[in-house]
Amino acid sequence: MTTGRGAPEPQMMMNRRSALPIAFILASLAMRCLSMKVAVTGTTGRLGREAVQLLSSKGVQTQCLLRHPIDTSVVPSIAMDATPSQVASYLSSLPGVTMMEGDATNAASCKALVDGCDAVLALHGPVKPPPLQSLFGLLPESAPTHSRSVNYLAVQNIIDAANESATCKRIVRVTGKGEQPTAFFTVLINCLGNMAKAWNYEGEQLLRSSDVDYTIVRPGVMGRGDIPTGKVLGLMDNGGDMKVSAVTHSQIAGLCIDCLDYPNTARSTLTAMNIEQGQGEDSYAPLLAKVKADSRAFPTNLLEEHKKSARVGSVVLVSFMAVFLSVAVSVVKTIGSFVLSNLR
């Protein structure tokens, strides 16, 4: 179901009586959010820092996971070029924000993080590895920094922690499109990112098979700053396919937090893209109100297909590199011979 702007609906005059229930609903949602305590992973990442700032601005108690202790010697900063230590120091000073040292790949850390929280925003992701390390499979899958550990085992840790918790009932996890193992960008990311797409999808499947109320968010490409604003927000539930577009970290952070206010988004997979100006919405609220829980059967055997496609992709990339180097060496030799011949 597309939950962007559809065909125009008949306009109706809203009198005071009809406005009261809407005002009551909005007030109830605001009070619900204020009464929550939310855990966050991926705290100092581009997405995590946006979410923590937004939660704090809403007065929501926020408990954040940090892989390293706060460094009191750095200057707190949230600037684009700030280091993770500077970002952590800045976020720790915000109202209602507490920091906890640990790692999502560690079960005990997740259990401590989730304790006393109502929901988890799982916004963590693997650190970009050296391309050749991933291309030649030099990092073991058991390594804490491998995509399997970060995108799969860490998700299982969070699910287990939520199940053991007496309070945590929601997990919002940000992943990405990954149901087409042979798609060009999927193969490329798998080849150069330690199978990040593959393990992200397997992490999704852990959530779908769990008893926890999850919301999986598949955003477009985050990072660009020249993105149009206004009625451009689009959303599809049931993991629906949308044309990939650029989205901002702040848009997706806001969407993740907004999901917590809509019980109907539980056990749903949402694709979030920006669409043509005027065809979407300027707020996720009307889109989230229409969301329905996952109802289709998601593929269960994609891991081997991802790995097979990545192996083929690796061979192609290595072959291309070999040809490129061969041509480069030939060009250098030709230039060298020409220079030498003119010096005689």
CSV table of C-alpha atoms in Angstrom, one decimal:
chain,number,residue,atom,x,y,z
A,1,MET,CA,0.0,0.0,0.0
A,2,THR,CA,1.4,3.4,-1.0
A,3,THR,CA,1.0,5.8,1.8
A,4,GLY,CA,2.0,8.9,-0.1
A,5,ARG,CA,-0.5,11.4,-1.3
A,6,GLY,CA,-3.1,9.7,-3.5
A,7,ALA,CA,-6.1,11.0,-5.4
A,8,PRO,CA,-7.6,14.2,-3.9
A,9,GLU,CA,-10.4,13.6,-1.3
A,10,PRO,CA,-13.5,15.7,-0.9
A,11,GLN,CA,-12.8,18.7,1.2
A,12,MET,CA,-14.9,19.2,4.3
A,13,MET,CA,-15.4,22.1,6.6
A,14,MET,CA,-14.1,21.3,10.1
A,15,ASN,CA,-16.2,22.8,12.9
A,16,ARG,CA,-15.1,23.1,16.5
A,17,ARG,CA,-16.7,19.9,17.5
A,18,SER,CA,-14.8,17.8,14.9
A,19,ALA,CA,-11.5,19.6,15.7
A,20,LEU,CA,-11.7,18.6,19.4
A,21,PRO,CA,-11.1,14.8,18.9
A,22,ILE,CA,-8.1,15.6,16.7
A,23,ALA,CA,-6.6,18.0,19.2
A,24,PHE,CA,-7.2,15.4,21.9
A,25,ILE,CA,-5.4,12.7,19.8
A,26,LEU,CA,-2.4,15.0,19.2
A,27,ALA,CA,-2.2,15.9,22.9
A,28,SER,CA,-2.4,12.2,23.8
A,29,LEU,CA,0.4,11.3,21.4
A,30,ALA,CA,2.6,14.1,22.9
A,31,MET,CA,2.0,12.9,26.4
A,32,ARG,CA,2.7,9.3,25.4
A,33,CYS,CA,6.1,10.4,23.9
A,34,LEU,CA,7.0,12.4,27.0
A,35,SER,CA,6.3,9.5,29.3
A,36,MET,CA,8.6,7.1,27.4
A,37,LYS,CA,12.3,6.3,28.0
A,38,VAL,CA,14.1,5.4,24.8
A,39,ALA,CA,17.4,3.5,24.3
A,40,VAL,CA,19.6,4.4,21.3
A,41,THR,CA,22.4,2.5,19.6
A,42,GLY,CA,24.6,4.1,16.9
A,43,THR,CA,24.7,7.2,19.1
A,44,THR,CA,27.4,9.2,17.5
A,45,GLY,CA,26.6,8.3,13.9
A,46,ARG,CA,25.0,10.8,11.6
A,47,LEU,CA,21.6,9.3,12.1
A,48,GLY,CA,22.0,8.5,15.8
A,49,ARG,CA,23.1,12.0,16.8
A,50,GLU,CA,20.0,13.5,15.0
A,51,ALA,CA,17.7,11.1,16.9
A,52,VAL,CA,19.3,11.9,20.3
A,53,GLN,CA,19.0,15.6,19.7
A,54,LEU,CA,15.4,15.3,18.6
A,55,LEU,CA,14.4,13.0,21.6
A,56,SER,CA,16.0,15.5,24.0
A,57,SER,CA,14.2,18.4,22.4
A,58,LYS,CA,10.9,16.6,23.0
A,59,GLY,CA,11.7,16.0,26.6
A,60,VAL,CA,12.1,12.2,26.2
A,61,GLN,CA,14.4,10.4,28.6
A,62,THR,CA,17.1,8.9,26.4
A,63,GLN,CA,19.7,6.2,27.2
A,64,CYS,CA,22.6,6.0,24.7
A,65,LEU,CA,25.2,3.3,24.1
A,66,LEU,CA,28.8,4.4,23.5
A,67,ARG,CA,31.7,2.1,22.6
A,68,HIS,CA,34.2,4.4,24.4
A,69,PRO,CA,34.0,6.4,27.6
A,70,ILE,CA,33.4,10.2,27.4
A,71,ASP,CA,36.6,12.1,26.8
A,72,THR,CA,36.5,15.2,29.0
A,73,SER,CA,39.5,16.7,27.3
A,74,VAL,CA,37.8,17.3,23.9
A,75,VAL,CA,35.7,20.3,23.0
A,76,PRO,CA,32.0,19.2,22.7
A,77,SER,CA,30.8,19.7,19.1
A,78,ILE,CA,28.0,18.5,16.8
A,79,ALA,CA,29.6,20.0,13.7
A,80,MET,CA,29.9,17.8,10.5
A,81,ASP,CA,33.6,17.4,10.9
A,82,ALA,CA,33.4,16.7,14.7
A,83,THR,CA,35.0,13.5,15.9
A,84,PRO,CA,32.9,10.8,17.6
A,85,SER,CA,34.4,11.8,20.9
A,86,GLN,CA,33.3,15.4,20.4
A,87,VAL,CA,29.9,14.4,19.4
A,88,ALA,CA,29.5,12.1,22.4
A,89,SER,CA,30.6,14.9,24.7
A,90,TYR,CA,28.1,17.2,23.2
A,91,LEU,CA,25.2,14.8,23.3
A,92,SER,CA,25.9,13.8,26.9
A,93,SER,CA,25.3,17.4,28.0
A,94,LEU,CA,21.8,17.5,26.5
A,95,PRO,CA,18.8,17.4,28.9
A,96,GLY,CA,17.5,13.9,29.7
A,97,VAL,CA,20.4,12.2,27.9
A,98,THR,CA,22.5,9.6,29.7
A,99,MET,CA,25.4,7.6,28.3
A,100,MET,CA,26.3,4.0,28.9
A,101,GLU,CA,29.6,2.4,27.8
A,102,GLY,CA,29.2,-0.8,25.8
A,103,ASP,CA,28.8,-2.3,22.4
A,104,ALA,CA,25.7,-3.6,20.6
A,105,THR,CA,27.6,-6.8,19.7
A,106,ASN,CA,27.9,-7.6,23.4
A,107,ALA,CA,24.8,-9.2,24.9
A,108,ALA,CA,25.4,-7.8,28.4
A,109,SER,CA,25.7,-4.3,27.1
A,110,CYS,CA,22.4,-4.5,25.3
A,111,LYS,CA,20.7,-5.9,28.4
A,112,ALA,CA,22.0,-3.0,30.5
A,113,LEU,CA,21.0,-0.5,27.9
A,114,VAL,CA,17.5,-1.7,27.5
A,115,ASP,CA,16.8,-2.0,31.2
A,116,GLY,CA,14.0,0.4,32.2
A,117,CYS,CA,13.4,1.6,28.6
A,118,ASP,CA,10.2,1.4,26.7
A,119,ALA,CA,11.7,1.2,23.2
A,120,VAL,CA,15.0,0.9,21.3
A,121,LEU,CA,16.1,2.8,18.3
A,122,ALA,CA,18.6,0.5,16.7
A,123,LEU,CA,20.5,3.0,14.5
A,124,HIS,CA,23.9,1.3,14.6
A,125,GLY,CA,25.8,0.1,11.5
A,126,PRO,CA,29.3,-1.2,10.7
A,127,VAL,CA,32.3,1.0,10.2
A,128,LYS,CA,33.2,1.2,6.5
A,129,PRO,CA,36.0,-1.4,6.1
A,130,PRO,CA,39.1,-1.1,3.8
A,131,PRO,CA,37.8,-2.1,0.3
A,132,LEU,CA,40.4,-4.7,-0.3
A,133,GLN,CA,39.8,-6.3,3.1
A,134,SER,CA,36.2,-6.9,2.2
A,135,LEU,CA,36.8,-7.7,-1.4
A,136,PHE,CA,39.1,-10.6,-0.5
A,137,GLY,CA,37.2,-11.6,2.6
A,138,LEU,CA,40.1,-11.0,5.0
A,139,LEU,CA,38.0,-10.1,8.0
A,140,PRO,CA,36.5,-13.2,9.7
A,141,GLU,CA,32.7,-13.1,10.1
A,142,SER,CA,33.2,-13.6,13.9
A,143,ALA,CA,35.1,-10.3,14.2
A,144,PRO,CA,33.2,-7.7,16.2
A,145,THR,CA,33.5,-5.1,13.4
A,146,HIS,CA,32.2,-7.5,10.6
A,147,SER,CA,28.7,-6.8,9.2
A,148,ARG,CA,27.5,-10.1,10.5
A,149,SER,CA,28.3,-9.1,14.1
A,150,VAL,CA,26.9,-5.5,13.7
A,151,ASN,CA,23.9,-6.0,11.5
A,152,TYR,CA,22.8,-9.5,12.7
A,153,LEU,CA,24.2,-10.6,16.0
A,154,ALA,CA,23.7,-7.2,17.6
A,155,VAL,CA,20.1,-7.2,16.5
A,156,GLN,CA,19.7,-10.6,18.1
A,157,ASN,CA,21.2,-9.2,21.3
A,158,ILE,CA,18.7,-6.3,21.3
A,159,ILE,CA,15.8,-8.7,20.8
A,160,ASP,CA,17.0,-10.9,23.6
A,161,ALA,CA,17.4,-7.9,25.9
A,162,ALA,CA,13.9,-6.6,25.0
A,163,ASN,CA,12.4,-10.1,25.7
A,164,GLU,CA,14.1,-10.2,29.1
A,165,SER,CA,13.1,-6.6,29.9
A,166,ALA,CA,9.9,-5.9,31.9
A,167,THR,CA,9.4,-2.6,30.1
A,168,CYS,CA,10.8,-2.7,26.5
A,169,LYS,CA,8.1,-3.5,23.9
A,170,ARG,CA,9.3,-1.8,20.7
A,171,ILE,CA,12.3,-1.9,18.5
A,172,VAL,CA,12.8,0.4,15.6
A,173,ARG,CA,15.6,-0.8,13.3
A,174,VAL,CA,17.0,1.2,10.3
A,175,THR,CA,18.3,-1.1,7.5
A,176,GLY,CA,18.0,-0.5,3.7
A,177,LYS,CA,16.7,-2.2,0.5
A,178,GLY,CA,18.2,-5.7,0.3
A,179,GLU,CA,15.6,-8.1,-1.2
A,180,GLN,CA,17.3,-8.1,-4.6
A,181,PRO,CA,20.7,-9.8,-4.2
A,182,THR,CA,21.7,-9.3,-7.8
A,183,ALA,CA,21.0,-5.5,-7.9
A,184,PHE,CA,24.1,-3.5,-8.8
A,185,PHE,CA,24.4,-1.4,-5.7
A,186,THR,CA,23.5,-4.4,-3.5
A,187,VAL,CA,26.4,-6.4,-5.0
A,188,LEU,CA,28.8,-3.5,-4.8
A,189,ILE,CA,28.0,-2.8,-1.1
A,190,ASN,CA,28.2,-6.5,-0.3
A,191,CYS,CA,31.6,-6.7,-2.0
A,192,LEU,CA,33.1,-3.7,-0.4
A,193,GLY,CA,31.2,-3.7,2.9
A,194,ASN,CA,31.7,-7.2,4.3
A,195,MET,CA,28.2,-8.3,3.1
A,196,ALA,CA,26.5,-5.4,4.8
A,197,LYS,CA,23.3,-5.7,2.7
A,198,ALA,CA,23.0,-9.4,3.2
A,199,TRP,CA,23.4,-9.3,7.0
A,200,ASN,CA,21.1,-6.3,7.3
A,201,TYR,CA,18.3,-8.4,5.7
A,202,GLU,CA,19.1,-11.3,7.9
A,203,GLY,CA,18.8,-9.0,10.9
A,204,GLU,CA,15.4,-7.9,9.6
A,205,GLN,CA,14.3,-11.6,9.5
A,206,LEU,CA,15.3,-12.0,13.2
A,207,LEU,CA,12.9,-9.2,14.1
A,208,ARG,CA,10.1,-10.7,12.0
A,209,SER,CA,10.5,-14.1,13.6
A,210,SER,CA,10.6,-12.5,17.1
A,211,ASP,CA,7.8,-11.7,19.6
A,212,VAL,CA,8.8,-8.1,19.9
A,213,ASP,CA,6.8,-5.3,18.2
A,214,TYR,CA,9.3,-4.1,15.6
A,215,THR,CA,9.3,-1.4,13.0
A,216,ILE,CA,11.9,-1.8,10.2
A,217,VAL,CA,12.7,1.4,8.3
A,218,ARG,CA,14.3,1.1,4.9
A,219,PRO,CA,15.4,4.7,3.9
A,220,GLY,CA,16.8,6.1,0.7
A,221,VAL,CA,20.4,7.3,0.4
A,222,MET,CA,21.2,9.4,3.5
A,223,GLY,CA,23.9,12.1,3.4
A,224,ARG,CA,23.1,14.7,0.7
A,225,GLY,CA,22.2,18.2,1.8
A,226,ASP,CA,20.6,19.6,-1.3
A,227,ILE,CA,17.3,17.7,-0.8
A,228,PRO,CA,14.0,19.5,-1.6
A,229,THR,CA,11.6,20.2,1.3
A,230,GLY,CA,7.9,20.5,1.5
A,231,LYS,CA,5.4,17.8,0.3
A,232,VAL,CA,8.0,15.3,-0.7
A,233,LEU,CA,7.8,12.6,2.0
A,234,GLY,CA,6.7,9.2,0.8
A,235,LEU,CA,6.2,5.9,2.6
A,236,MET,CA,5.2,2.4,1.8
A,237,ASP,CA,4.4,-0.3,4.2
A,238,ASN,CA,4.8,-4.1,3.8
A,239,GLY,CA,8.4,-3.4,2.5
A,240,GLY,CA,7.0,-2.0,-0.7
A,241,ASP,CA,9.4,-1.0,-3.4
A,242,MET,CA,10.0,2.6,-4.2
A,243,LYS,CA,12.4,4.5,-6.5
A,244,VAL,CA,15.5,5.1,-4.5
A,245,SER,CA,16.0,8.8,-3.6
A,246,ALA,CA,18.1,10.9,-1.4
A,247,VAL,CA,16.8,11.6,2.1
A,248,THR,CA,18.2,13.4,5.1
A,249,HIS,CA,19.4,11.9,8.4
A,250,SER,CA,17.0,14.3,10.2
A,251,GLN,CA,14.0,13.1,8.2
A,252,ILE,CA,14.7,9.4,9.0
A,253,ALA,CA,15.5,10.2,12.7
A,254,GLY,CA,12.2,12.0,13.0
A,255,LEU,CA,10.4,9.1,11.3
A,256,CYS,CA,11.9,6.5,13.7
A,257,ILE,CA,10.8,8.6,16.7
A,258,ASP,CA,7.3,9.2,15.2
A,259,CYS,CA,6.8,5.5,14.8
A,260,LEU,CA,6.8,5.1,18.5
A,261,ASP,CA,3.6,7.2,18.7
A,262,TYR,CA,1.7,5.0,16.3
A,263,PRO,CA,0.8,1.5,17.6
A,264,ASN,CA,-0.3,0.5,14.1
A,265,THR,CA,3.3,0.7,12.9
A,266,ALA,CA,4.2,-2.3,15.1
A,267,ARG,CA,5.4,-5.3,13.1
A,268,SER,CA,5.7,-3.3,9.9
A,269,THR,CA,8.4,-2.8,7.3
A,270,LEU,CA,8.5,0.8,6.0
A,271,THR,CA,10.2,2.0,2.8
A,272,ALA,CA,10.9,5.8,3.2
A,273,MET,CA,11.9,7.9,0.1
A,274,ASN,CA,11.4,11.4,-1.1
A,275,ILE,CA,9.1,11.7,-4.0
A,276,GLU,CA,8.1,14.3,-6.6
A,277,GLN,CA,7.3,17.7,-5.0
A,278,GLY,CA,3.6,18.0,-4.3
A,279,GLN,CA,2.9,14.2,-4.5
A,280,GLY,CA,4.0,13.5,-0.9
A,281,GLU,CA,3.4,15.0,2.5
A,282,ASP,CA,5.3,17.5,4.5
A,283,SER,CA,4.9,15.4,7.7
A,284,TYR,CA,5.1,11.7,8.3
A,285,ALA,CA,2.0,11.8,10.5
A,286,PRO,CA,-0.7,11.3,7.8
A,287,LEU,CA,1.4,8.6,6.3
A,288,LEU,CA,2.0,6.7,9.5
A,289,ALA,CA,-1.7,6.8,10.4
A,290,LYS,CA,-2.3,4.6,7.3
A,291,VAL,CA,0.4,2.0,7.9
A,292,LYS,CA,-0.6,-1.6,8.3
A,293,ALA,CA,1.4,-4.5,9.7
A,294,ASP,CA,3.5,-6.8,7.4
A,295,SER,CA,1.2,-9.2,5.7
A,296,ARG,CA,3.3,-10.7,2.9
A,297,ALA,CA,5.8,-13.5,3.1
A,298,PHE,CA,9.3,-12.1,3.0
A,299,PRO,CA,12.0,-14.3,1.3
A,300,THR,CA,13.8,-16.6,3.8
A,301,ASN,CA,16.7,-17.9,1.7
A,302,LEU,CA,18.5,-14.8,0.5
A,303,LEU,CA,21.8,-15.1,2.4
A,304,GLU,CA,23.2,-17.7,0.0
A,305,GLU,CA,22.0,-15.7,-3.0
A,306,HIS,CA,23.7,-12.6,-1.6
A,307,LYS,CA,26.9,-14.5,-1.1
A,308,LYS,CA,26.8,-16.0,-4.6
A,309,SER,CA,26.2,-12.6,-6.2
A,310,ALA,CA,29.0,-11.1,-4.2
A,311,ARG,CA,31.4,-13.8,-5.2
A,312,VAL,CA,30.6,-13.1,-8.9
A,313,GLY,CA,30.8,-9.4,-8.3
A,314,SER,CA,34.2,-9.8,-6.6
A,315,VAL,CA,35.6,-11.7,-9.6
A,316,VAL,CA,34.3,-9.0,-11.9
A,317,LEU,CA,35.9,-6.2,-9.8
A,318,VAL,CA,39.2,-8.0,-9.4
A,319,SER,CA,39.3,-8.6,-13.2
A,320,PHE,CA,38.5,-5.0,-13.9
A,321,MET,CA,41.3,-3.9,-11.5
A,322,ALA,CA,43.7,-6.3,-13.2
A,323,VAL,CA,42.9,-4.9,-16.6
A,324,PHE,CA,43.1,-1.3,-15.3
A,325,LEU,CA,46.5,-2.0,-13.7
A,326,SER,CA,47.8,-3.7,-16.9
A,327,VAL,CA,46.7,-0.8,-19.0
A,328,ALA,CA,48.2,1.7,-16.6
A,329,VAL,CA,51.5,-0.1,-16.6
A,330,SER,CA,51.5,-0.2,-20.4
A,331,VAL,CA,50.9,3.5,-20.6
A,332,VAL,CA,53.6,4.3,-18.1
A,333,LYS,CA,56.1,2.1,-20.0
A,334,THR,CA,55.1,3.8,-23.3
A,335,ILE,CA,55.6,7.3,-21.8
A,336,GLY,CA,58.9,6.2,-20.2
A,337,SER,CA,60.2,4.9,-23.5
A,338,PHE,CA,59.1,8.1,-25.3
A,339,VAL,CA,60.9,10.3,-22.7
A,340,LEU,CA,64.1,8.2,-22.8
A,341,SER,CA,64.2,8.2,-26.6
A,342,ASN,CA,64.0,12.0,-26.7
A,343,LEU,CA,66.8,12.4,-24.2
A,344,ARG,CA,69.3,10.6,-26.4
